[in-house]
């Protein structure tokens, strides 16, 4: 099997940024056997950088003899720390044009039809919601002539189901598309980015041992989840004092499932509360992560903190953002959910840099020439001006659990640029925090 071009020397030069202006696409062609007619065809490989995937390989096969053709998308990037479930409400035909990056480990379901596309049935694709429906229809139609002659009753049932899929594809009938990807490398386009998409939600989860086996992150003979050691945290009444110590304990890496060490320290934030900072660095795969947890329980009310950034010194303010806290910048019409950026203790500038990184590296549709991509590129440019403090802006942290904090530069006096508002949580917010079903009195 000969290649018509020379593969580039290293991985960084092999993968080109996805762009309409990029002419050096790193296209590689190889001669390959057609499985349909067993003649020689051509497979073309395109090595592309999509920020969310880091890198992907797009392959396209074409046979000039029987005109057989197919294409495939494979991730060449790392598996994400957690799996993701993306739920998209398709309300009209324009939603069918949303682009979808589907990893080959992802399962797609349409609950209204009790329809599921398992990961083994289709390979990774870069398509649209309409394209996914059309591909499913084509797959069901493929064996219909055989079913008609051998199993007429099954043929009729599948014909009815195909008609339902066609209705979703060609009308404004509403339905729900759910993408469940243990690798975390699937994505559905947000046409309103950088604003929040009211029709789409994300939830993240820790992979099971079986899912890690499927992704090649755990040995085939692994049977149970590794036990996590219990850590005694400091209490107001006494016990072990960890406030001036860094505690290390053994954990397993979320990416490669190898043993590593997590360092933990309890930090008291002046005029706020205690927090627990945990940092992990995997020597095996190089994965680094850090987390900030509240050292106290659930607060009775939520809190919204508003900072008017008018001076470069405002960028140096300490910021604690919890996992439940959303971030909003009204001037940029930007809102992110709590899970978009993990809990962390940083500065205003550091938080903005993380937002910029999230927009560039975790959104596969920021590059290219579509309207959405243009909006996101302009947003990142405007965000860059905020990071340099060349324009005033407002930073809002909305935390239903009131575990987030922005430093008061005038403490203990009131800060003219900083305000906070405590509010009663909604039922939905309590549900997300798991408080509606929590019983703390009169239980046995």
GROMACS .gro file of C-alpha atoms in nm:
model
  444
    1UNK     CA    1   0.000   0.000   0.000
    2UNK     CA    2   0.189   0.306  -0.123
    3UNK     CA    3   0.140   0.665  -0.018
    4UNK     CA    4   0.140   0.944  -0.273
    5UNK     CA    5   0.269   1.198  -0.024
    6UNK     CA    6   0.524   1.200   0.252
    7UNK     CA    7   0.386   1.194   0.606
    8UNK     CA    8   0.511   1.487   0.809
    9UNK     CA    9   0.783   1.431   1.065
   10UNK     CA   10   0.606   1.512   1.391
   11UNK     CA   11   0.253   1.517   1.524
   12UNK     CA   12   0.239   1.894   1.579
   13UNK     CA   13   0.321   1.967   1.215
   14UNK     CA   14   0.103   1.685   1.084
   15UNK     CA   15  -0.222   1.829   1.220
   16UNK     CA   16  -0.330   2.156   1.059
   17UNK     CA   17  -0.580   2.402   1.214
   18UNK     CA   18  -0.924   2.372   1.053
   19UNK     CA   19  -0.972   2.686   0.844
   20UNK     CA   20  -1.118   2.789   0.512
   21UNK     CA   21  -0.800   2.990   0.447
   22UNK     CA   22  -0.564   2.701   0.509
   23UNK     CA   23  -0.438   2.560   0.180
   24UNK     CA   24  -0.173   2.331   0.330
   25UNK     CA   25  -0.417   2.069   0.453
   26UNK     CA   26  -0.168   1.787   0.507
   27UNK     CA   27  -0.365   1.556   0.276
   28UNK     CA   28  -0.232   1.201   0.251
   29UNK     CA   29  -0.348   0.954  -0.016
   30UNK     CA   30  -0.302   0.577  -0.010
   31UNK     CA   31  -0.414   0.302  -0.247
   32UNK     CA   32  -0.648   0.058  -0.072
   33UNK     CA   33  -0.865  -0.240  -0.160
   34UNK     CA   34  -1.237  -0.181  -0.218
   35UNK     CA   35  -1.441  -0.424  -0.006
   36UNK     CA   36  -1.728  -0.402  -0.255
   37UNK     CA   37  -1.563  -0.493  -0.588
   38UNK     CA   38  -1.216  -0.594  -0.462
   39UNK     CA   39  -1.048  -0.349  -0.699
   40UNK     CA   40  -0.802  -0.075  -0.606
   41UNK     CA   41  -0.951   0.245  -0.470
   42UNK     CA   42  -0.807   0.554  -0.301
   43UNK     CA   43  -0.827   0.653   0.066
   44UNK     CA   44  -0.751   1.014   0.154
   45UNK     CA   45  -0.650   1.112   0.508
   46UNK     CA   46  -0.687   1.467   0.635
   47UNK     CA   47  -0.516   1.556   0.964
   48UNK     CA   48  -0.708   1.844   1.123
   49UNK     CA   49  -0.695   2.026   1.456
   50UNK     CA   50  -1.039   2.069   1.608
   51UNK     CA   51  -0.993   2.235   1.947
   52UNK     CA   52  -1.233   2.013   2.140
   53UNK     CA   53  -1.080   1.696   1.995
   54UNK     CA   54  -0.729   1.843   1.995
   55UNK     CA   55  -0.669   1.651   1.669
   56UNK     CA   56  -0.885   1.436   1.441
   57UNK     CA   57  -0.821   1.224   1.135
   58UNK     CA   58  -1.080   1.244   0.857
   59UNK     CA   59  -1.056   0.955   0.609
   60UNK     CA   60  -1.244   0.934   0.280
   61UNK     CA   61  -1.248   0.630   0.050
   62UNK     CA   62  -1.353   0.629  -0.316
   63UNK     CA   63  -1.346   0.346  -0.568
   64UNK     CA   64  -1.342   0.459  -0.936
   65UNK     CA   65  -1.457   0.113  -1.051
   66UNK     CA   66  -1.783   0.059  -0.860
   67UNK     CA   67  -1.813   0.419  -0.723
   68UNK     CA   68  -1.826   0.287  -0.364
   69UNK     CA   69  -1.741   0.564  -0.116
   70UNK     CA   70  -1.743   0.625   0.259
   71UNK     CA   71  -1.589   0.856   0.515
   72UNK     CA   72  -1.492   0.835   0.881
   73UNK     CA   73  -1.378   1.063   1.162
   74UNK     CA   74  -1.135   0.932   1.424
   75UNK     CA   75  -1.013   1.118   1.731
   76UNK     CA   76  -0.638   1.151   1.761
   77UNK     CA   77  -0.661   1.350   2.081
   78UNK     CA   78  -0.676   1.248   2.446
   79UNK     CA   79  -0.981   1.109   2.621
   80UNK     CA   80  -1.147   1.364   2.848
   81UNK     CA   81  -1.147   1.338   3.227
   82UNK     CA   82  -1.521   1.260   3.243
   83UNK     CA   83  -1.791   1.125   3.017
   84UNK     CA   84  -2.058   1.363   2.888
   85UNK     CA   85  -2.431   1.342   2.818
   86UNK     CA   86  -2.555   1.612   2.578
   87UNK     CA   87  -2.931   1.665   2.559
   88UNK     CA   88  -3.055   1.879   2.270
   89UNK     CA   89  -3.419   1.976   2.217
   90UNK     CA   90  -3.479   1.991   1.842
   91UNK     CA   91  -3.769   2.235   1.804
   92UNK     CA   92  -3.770   2.320   1.433
   93UNK     CA   93  -3.601   2.240   1.105
   94UNK     CA   94  -3.326   2.496   1.158
   95UNK     CA   95  -3.209   2.291   1.458
   96UNK     CA   96  -3.148   2.002   1.220
   97UNK     CA   97  -2.855   2.203   1.080
   98UNK     CA   98  -2.667   2.192   1.410
   99UNK     CA   99  -2.328   2.033   1.355
  100UNK     CA  100  -2.250   1.724   1.561
  101UNK     CA  101  -1.909   1.579   1.639
  102UNK     CA  102  -1.984   1.217   1.728
  103UNK     CA  103  -1.702   1.004   1.864
  104UNK     CA  104  -1.714   0.635   1.783
  105UNK     CA  105  -1.769   0.561   2.153
  106UNK     CA  106  -2.090   0.769   2.167
  107UNK     CA  107  -2.446   0.639   2.190
  108UNK     CA  108  -2.721   0.849   2.030
  109UNK     CA  109  -3.083   0.812   2.142
  110UNK     CA  110  -3.417   0.970   2.054
  111UNK     CA  111  -3.635   0.902   2.362
  112UNK     CA  112  -3.964   0.991   2.188
  113UNK     CA  113  -3.914   0.701   1.945
  114UNK     CA  114  -3.727   0.474   2.188
  115UNK     CA  115  -3.459   0.472   1.919
  116UNK     CA  116  -3.091   0.415   1.991
  117UNK     CA  117  -2.779   0.420   1.775
  118UNK     CA  118  -2.522   0.217   1.970
  119UNK     CA  119  -2.152   0.302   1.942
  120UNK     CA  120  -2.068  -0.016   1.750
  121UNK     CA  121  -2.319   0.051   1.471
  122UNK     CA  122  -2.165   0.371   1.331
  123UNK     CA  123  -1.812   0.507   1.330
  124UNK     CA  124  -1.713   0.855   1.440
  125UNK     CA  125  -1.859   1.129   1.222
  126UNK     CA  126  -1.863   1.505   1.175
  127UNK     CA  127  -2.218   1.566   1.056
  128UNK     CA  128  -2.544   1.745   1.139
  129UNK     CA  129  -2.852   1.628   1.326
  130UNK     CA  130  -3.025   1.586   0.991
  131UNK     CA  131  -2.728   1.387   0.865
  132UNK     CA  132  -2.749   1.154   1.165
  133UNK     CA  133  -3.119   1.093   1.096
  134UNK     CA  134  -3.054   1.036   0.725
  135UNK     CA  135  -2.774   0.792   0.799
  136UNK     CA  136  -3.001   0.598   1.036
  137UNK     CA  137  -3.276   0.589   0.771
  138UNK     CA  138  -3.033   0.464   0.507
  139UNK     CA  139  -2.908   0.195   0.744
  140UNK     CA  140  -3.260   0.070   0.816
  141UNK     CA  141  -3.352   0.070   0.447
  142UNK     CA  142  -3.048  -0.131   0.349
  143UNK     CA  143  -3.189  -0.474   0.445
  144UNK     CA  144  -3.555  -0.398   0.375
  145UNK     CA  145  -3.575  -0.593   0.042
  146UNK     CA  146  -3.454  -0.907   0.219
  147UNK     CA  147  -3.691  -0.856   0.512
  148UNK     CA  148  -3.982  -0.807   0.274
  149UNK     CA  149  -3.936  -1.155   0.130
  150UNK     CA  150  -3.828  -1.342   0.443
  151UNK     CA  151  -3.999  -1.154   0.729
  152UNK     CA  152  -4.292  -0.946   0.598
  153UNK     CA  153  -4.416  -0.857   0.947
  154UNK     CA  154  -4.074  -0.719   1.047
  155UNK     CA  155  -4.057  -0.535   0.714
  156UNK     CA  156  -4.387  -0.356   0.786
  157UNK     CA  157  -4.283  -0.252   1.136
  158UNK     CA  158  -3.953  -0.110   1.015
  159UNK     CA  159  -4.129   0.075   0.732
  160UNK     CA  160  -4.350   0.244   0.990
  161UNK     CA  161  -4.045   0.336   1.198
  162UNK     CA  162  -3.859   0.472   0.894
  163UNK     CA  163  -4.161   0.691   0.821
  164UNK     CA  164  -4.138   0.833   1.175
  165UNK     CA  165  -3.771   0.916   1.125
  166UNK     CA  166  -3.851   1.079   0.791
  167UNK     CA  167  -4.114   1.291   0.965
  168UNK     CA  168  -3.856   1.416   1.215
  169UNK     CA  169  -3.615   1.492   0.932
  170UNK     CA  170  -3.857   1.679   0.706
  171UNK     CA  171  -4.104   1.854   0.940
  172UNK     CA  172  -4.099   2.085   1.243
  173UNK     CA  173  -4.198   1.807   1.483
  174UNK     CA  174  -4.011   1.844   1.813
  175UNK     CA  175  -3.792   1.569   1.950
  176UNK     CA  176  -3.493   1.517   2.179
  177UNK     CA  177  -3.146   1.410   2.070
  178UNK     CA  178  -2.928   1.263   2.347
  179UNK     CA  179  -2.556   1.198   2.292
  180UNK     CA  180  -2.392   0.987   2.565
  181UNK     CA  181  -2.016   0.967   2.517
  182UNK     CA  182  -1.793   0.807   2.784
  183UNK     CA  183  -1.483   0.956   2.618
  184UNK     CA  184  -1.620   1.313   2.652
  185UNK     CA  185  -1.516   1.388   2.294
  186UNK     CA  186  -1.857   1.441   2.134
  187UNK     CA  187  -2.013   1.780   2.081
  188UNK     CA  188  -2.330   1.944   1.952
  189UNK     CA  189  -2.311   2.295   1.806
  190UNK     CA  190  -2.447   2.588   2.003
  191UNK     CA  191  -2.570   2.840   1.741
  192UNK     CA  192  -2.611   3.105   2.014
  193UNK     CA  193  -2.251   3.082   2.141
  194UNK     CA  194  -2.109   3.242   2.346
  195UNK     CA  195  -2.457   3.276   2.501
  196UNK     CA  196  -2.619   2.986   2.680
  197UNK     CA  197  -2.823   2.755   2.459
  198UNK     CA  198  -3.175   2.719   2.608
  199UNK     CA  199  -3.235   2.403   2.406
  200UNK     CA  200  -2.921   2.218   2.515
  201UNK     CA  201  -2.784   2.088   2.843
  202UNK     CA  202  -2.466   1.905   2.946
  203UNK     CA  203  -2.410   1.663   3.230
  204UNK     CA  204  -2.078   1.502   3.317
  205UNK     CA  205  -2.017   1.171   3.490
  206UNK     CA  206  -1.738   0.947   3.608
  207UNK     CA  207  -1.688   0.649   3.379
  208UNK     CA  208  -1.759   0.298   3.505
  209UNK     CA  209  -1.487   0.033   3.504
  210UNK     CA  210  -1.654  -0.132   3.203
  211UNK     CA  211  -1.648   0.196   3.010
  212UNK     CA  212  -1.280   0.239   3.094
  213UNK     CA  213  -1.218  -0.111   2.962
  214UNK     CA  214  -1.397  -0.028   2.636
  215UNK     CA  215  -1.188   0.288   2.594
  216UNK     CA  216  -0.868   0.100   2.673
  217UNK     CA  217  -0.811   0.285   3.001
  218UNK     CA  218  -0.838  -0.020   3.226
  219UNK     CA  219  -0.706  -0.373   3.206
  220UNK     CA  220  -0.946  -0.641   3.085
  221UNK     CA  221  -0.914  -0.828   3.414
  222UNK     CA  222  -1.008  -0.527   3.626
  223UNK     CA  223  -1.321  -0.622   3.819
  224UNK     CA  224  -1.406  -0.350   4.071
  225UNK     CA  225  -1.357   0.020   4.115
  226UNK     CA  226  -1.048   0.097   4.326
  227UNK     CA  227  -1.136   0.192   4.680
  228UNK     CA  228  -1.084   0.556   4.770
  229UNK     CA  229  -0.915   0.615   5.105
  230UNK     CA  230  -1.112   0.797   5.370
  231UNK     CA  231  -0.961   1.130   5.472
  232UNK     CA  232  -1.030   1.285   5.812
  233UNK     CA  233  -1.095   1.655   5.753
  234UNK     CA  234  -1.057   1.916   6.028
  235UNK     CA  235  -1.361   1.995   6.238
  236UNK     CA  236  -1.449   2.295   6.449
  237UNK     CA  237  -1.453   2.079   6.760
  238UNK     CA  238  -1.093   1.959   6.726
  239UNK     CA  239  -0.928   1.657   6.570
  240UNK     CA  240  -0.641   1.655   6.321
  241UNK     CA  241  -0.530   2.007   6.226
  242UNK     CA  242  -0.460   2.015   5.852
  243UNK     CA  243  -0.469   2.392   5.804
  244UNK     CA  244  -0.093   2.427   5.778
  245UNK     CA  245  -0.018   2.094   5.618
  246UNK     CA  246  -0.031   1.945   5.271
  247UNK     CA  247  -0.186   1.599   5.287
  248UNK     CA  248  -0.110   1.343   5.014
  249UNK     CA  249  -0.313   1.032   4.943
  250UNK     CA  250  -0.322   0.768   4.672
  251UNK     CA  251  -0.582   0.794   4.393
  252UNK     CA  252  -0.617   0.670   4.035
  253UNK     CA  253  -0.583   0.884   3.723
  254UNK     CA  254  -0.914   0.959   3.550
  255UNK     CA  255  -0.743   0.942   3.208
  256UNK     CA  256  -0.515   0.637   3.222
  257UNK     CA  257  -0.648   0.464   3.537
  258UNK     CA  258  -0.294   0.435   3.679
  259UNK     CA  259  -0.213   0.498   4.049
  260UNK     CA  260  -0.099   0.848   4.134
  261UNK     CA  261  -0.095   1.095   4.423
  262UNK     CA  262  -0.335   1.378   4.506
  263UNK     CA  263  -0.217   1.664   4.726
  264UNK     CA  264  -0.474   1.838   4.945
  265UNK     CA  265  -0.457   2.152   5.158
  266UNK     CA  266  -0.714   2.336   5.367
  267UNK     CA  267  -0.697   2.713   5.309
  268UNK     CA  268  -0.873   2.987   5.502
  269UNK     CA  269  -0.980   3.273   5.274
  270UNK     CA  270  -0.990   3.602   5.470
  271UNK     CA  271  -1.339   3.740   5.527
  272UNK     CA  272  -1.490   3.429   5.367
  273UNK     CA  273  -1.456   3.064   5.469
  274UNK     CA  274  -1.236   2.757   5.454
  275UNK     CA  275  -1.184   2.576   5.123
  276UNK     CA  276  -1.010   2.252   5.031
  277UNK     CA  277  -0.768   2.268   4.736
  278UNK     CA  278  -0.675   1.937   4.570
  279UNK     CA  279  -0.416   1.898   4.293
  280UNK     CA  280  -0.322   1.584   4.098
  281UNK     CA  281  -0.036   1.525   3.856
  282UNK     CA  282  -0.015   1.186   3.682
  283UNK     CA  283   0.341   1.071   3.618
  284UNK     CA  284   0.221   0.811   3.369
  285UNK     CA  285   0.019   1.018   3.116
  286UNK     CA  286   0.098   1.373   3.230
  287UNK     CA  287  -0.264   1.457   3.314
  288UNK     CA  288  -0.292   1.750   3.554
  289UNK     CA  289  -0.603   1.859   3.739
  290UNK     CA  290  -0.698   2.075   4.033
  291UNK     CA  291  -1.018   2.113   4.228
  292UNK     CA  292  -1.152   2.346   4.491
  293UNK     CA  293  -1.413   2.222   4.736
  294UNK     CA  294  -1.594   2.409   5.010
  295UNK     CA  295  -1.482   2.320   5.360
  296UNK     CA  296  -1.832   2.390   5.493
  297UNK     CA  297  -2.179   2.253   5.426
  298UNK     CA  298  -2.464   2.382   5.212
  299UNK     CA  299  -2.552   2.747   5.261
  300UNK     CA  300  -2.918   2.836   5.325
  301UNK     CA  301  -2.928   3.078   5.029
  302UNK     CA  302  -2.766   3.132   4.693
  303UNK     CA  303  -2.543   3.434   4.624
  304UNK     CA  304  -2.483   3.651   4.319
  305UNK     CA  305  -2.158   3.852   4.320
  306UNK     CA  306  -2.115   4.143   4.078
  307UNK     CA  307  -1.779   4.306   4.007
  308UNK     CA  308  -1.734   4.618   3.793
  309UNK     CA  309  -1.389   4.586   3.634
  310UNK     CA  310  -1.268   4.939   3.560
  311UNK     CA  311  -0.896   4.922   3.634
  312UNK     CA  312  -0.612   4.674   3.559
  313UNK     CA  313  -0.569   4.616   3.932
  314UNK     CA  314  -0.917   4.461   3.938
  315UNK     CA  315  -0.772   4.174   3.734
  316UNK     CA  316  -0.547   4.081   4.029
  317UNK     CA  317  -0.839   4.019   4.268
  318UNK     CA  318  -0.852   3.669   4.411
  319UNK     CA  319  -1.147   3.463   4.287
  320UNK     CA  320  -1.289   3.139   4.422
  321UNK     CA  321  -1.526   2.976   4.176
  322UNK     CA  322  -1.707   2.665   4.296
  323UNK     CA  323  -1.833   2.384   4.071
  324UNK     CA  324  -2.192   2.507   4.111
  325UNK     CA  325  -2.114   2.867   4.011
  326UNK     CA  326  -2.207   3.011   3.670
  327UNK     CA  327  -2.011   3.297   3.513
  328UNK     CA  328  -2.165   3.587   3.323
  329UNK     CA  329  -2.021   3.889   3.141
  330UNK     CA  330  -2.322   4.096   3.021
  331UNK     CA  331  -2.115   4.317   2.790
  332UNK     CA  332  -2.011   4.008   2.595
  333UNK     CA  333  -2.356   3.847   2.622
  334UNK     CA  334  -2.182   3.544   2.769
  335UNK     CA  335  -2.314   3.296   3.026
  336UNK     CA  336  -2.149   2.967   3.121
  337UNK     CA  337  -2.289   2.692   3.338
  338UNK     CA  338  -2.124   2.574   3.657
  339UNK     CA  339  -1.965   2.268   3.494
  340UNK     CA  340  -1.809   2.464   3.208
  341UNK     CA  341  -1.507   2.543   3.428
  342UNK     CA  342  -1.427   2.329   3.731
  343UNK     CA  343  -1.397   2.474   4.078
  344UNK     CA  344  -1.076   2.672   4.122
  345UNK     CA  345  -0.899   2.940   4.325
  346UNK     CA  346  -0.744   3.194   4.088
  347UNK     CA  347  -0.760   3.565   3.995
  348UNK     CA  348  -1.003   3.757   3.777
  349UNK     CA  349  -0.743   3.749   3.500
  350UNK     CA  350  -0.689   3.377   3.550
  351UNK     CA  351  -1.064   3.311   3.533
  352UNK     CA  352  -1.090   3.506   3.208
  353UNK     CA  353  -0.796   3.314   3.064
  354UNK     CA  354  -0.973   2.989   3.155
  355UNK     CA  355  -1.287   3.113   2.979
  356UNK     CA  356  -1.082   3.194   2.671
  357UNK     CA  357  -0.914   2.851   2.678
  358UNK     CA  358  -1.254   2.686   2.717
  359UNK     CA  359  -1.390   2.869   2.414
  360UNK     CA  360  -1.088   2.782   2.200
  361UNK     CA  361  -1.003   2.429   2.313
  362UNK     CA  362  -1.342   2.287   2.413
  363UNK     CA  363  -1.547   2.414   2.120
  364UNK     CA  364  -1.490   2.242   1.785
  365UNK     CA  365  -1.688   2.503   1.594
  366UNK     CA  366  -1.482   2.812   1.672
  367UNK     CA  367  -1.272   2.764   1.358
  368UNK     CA  368  -1.394   2.772   1.001
  369UNK     CA  369  -1.612   3.010   0.804
  370UNK     CA  370  -1.967   2.957   0.935
  371UNK     CA  371  -2.171   3.233   1.099
  372UNK     CA  372  -2.139   3.065   1.439
  373UNK     CA  373  -1.762   3.037   1.403
  374UNK     CA  374  -1.737   3.406   1.311
  375UNK     CA  375  -1.939   3.504   1.620
  376UNK     CA  376  -1.719   3.294   1.846
  377UNK     CA  377  -1.399   3.432   1.694
  378UNK     CA  378  -1.520   3.789   1.752
  379UNK     CA  379  -1.619   3.694   2.107
  380UNK     CA  380  -1.271   3.557   2.181
  381UNK     CA  381  -1.123   3.880   2.042
  382UNK     CA  382  -1.345   4.092   2.268
  383UNK     CA  383  -1.267   3.868   2.564
  384UNK     CA  384  -0.897   3.926   2.496
  385UNK     CA  385  -0.956   4.301   2.539
  386UNK     CA  386  -1.121   4.232   2.875
  387UNK     CA  387  -0.820   4.025   2.982
  388UNK     CA  388  -0.593   4.321   2.902
  389UNK     CA  389  -0.835   4.556   3.083
  390UNK     CA  390  -0.854   4.785   2.779
  391UNK     CA  391  -1.233   4.799   2.812
  392UNK     CA  392  -1.452   4.807   3.127
  393UNK     CA  393  -1.679   4.509   3.186
  394UNK     CA  394  -1.892   4.339   3.450
  395UNK     CA  395  -1.813   3.997   3.598
  396UNK     CA  396  -2.103   3.815   3.765
  397UNK     CA  397  -2.064   3.496   3.969
  398UNK     CA  398  -2.399   3.329   4.045
  399UNK     CA  399  -2.359   3.043   4.290
  400UNK     CA  400  -2.673   2.868   4.423
  401UNK     CA  401  -2.462   2.722   4.706
  402UNK     CA  402  -2.296   3.054   4.796
  403UNK     CA  403  -1.948   2.900   4.792
  404UNK     CA  404  -1.787   3.148   4.551
  405UNK     CA  405  -1.590   3.460   4.634
  406UNK     CA  406  -1.429   3.772   4.482
  407UNK     CA  407  -1.169   3.961   4.686
  408UNK     CA  408  -1.265   4.296   4.839
  409UNK     CA  409  -0.967   4.528   4.784
  410UNK     CA  410  -1.101   4.776   5.041
  411UNK     CA  411  -1.171   4.523   5.317
  412UNK     CA  412  -1.299   4.566   5.583
  413UNK     CA  413  -1.458   4.874   5.424
  414UNK     CA  414  -1.721   4.831   5.148
  415UNK     CA  415  -1.587   4.793   4.793
  416UNK     CA  416  -1.749   5.045   4.553
  417UNK     CA  417  -1.701   4.809   4.257
  418UNK     CA  418  -1.817   4.493   4.432
  419UNK     CA  419  -2.168   4.396   4.538
  420UNK     CA  420  -2.342   4.076   4.639
  421UNK     CA  421  -2.704   3.966   4.661
  422UNK     CA  422  -2.832   3.667   4.857
  423UNK     CA  423  -3.143   3.498   4.719
  424UNK     CA  424  -3.371   3.201   4.778
  425UNK     CA  425  -3.287   2.905   4.560
  426UNK     CA  426  -3.545   2.776   4.314
  427UNK     CA  427  -3.678   2.420   4.327
  428UNK     CA  428  -3.470   2.336   4.020
  429UNK     CA  429  -3.151   2.467   4.184
  430UNK     CA  430  -3.220   2.265   4.500
  431UNK     CA  431  -3.284   1.962   4.281
  432UNK     CA  432  -2.949   2.006   4.106
  433UNK     CA  433  -2.776   2.030   4.445
  434UNK     CA  434  -2.960   1.719   4.565
  435UNK     CA  435  -3.131   1.904   4.849
  436UNK     CA  436  -3.496   1.828   4.767
  437UNK     CA  437  -3.464   1.464   4.869
  438UNK     CA  438  -3.215   1.521   5.149
  439UNK     CA  439  -3.358   1.436   5.491
  440UNK     CA  440  -3.161   1.553   5.795
  441UNK     CA  441  -3.423   1.512   6.069
  442UNK     CA  442  -3.646   1.232   6.202
  443UNK     CA  443  -3.487   0.959   5.994
  444UNK     CA  444  -3.393   0.609   6.099
   0.00000   0.00000   0.00000
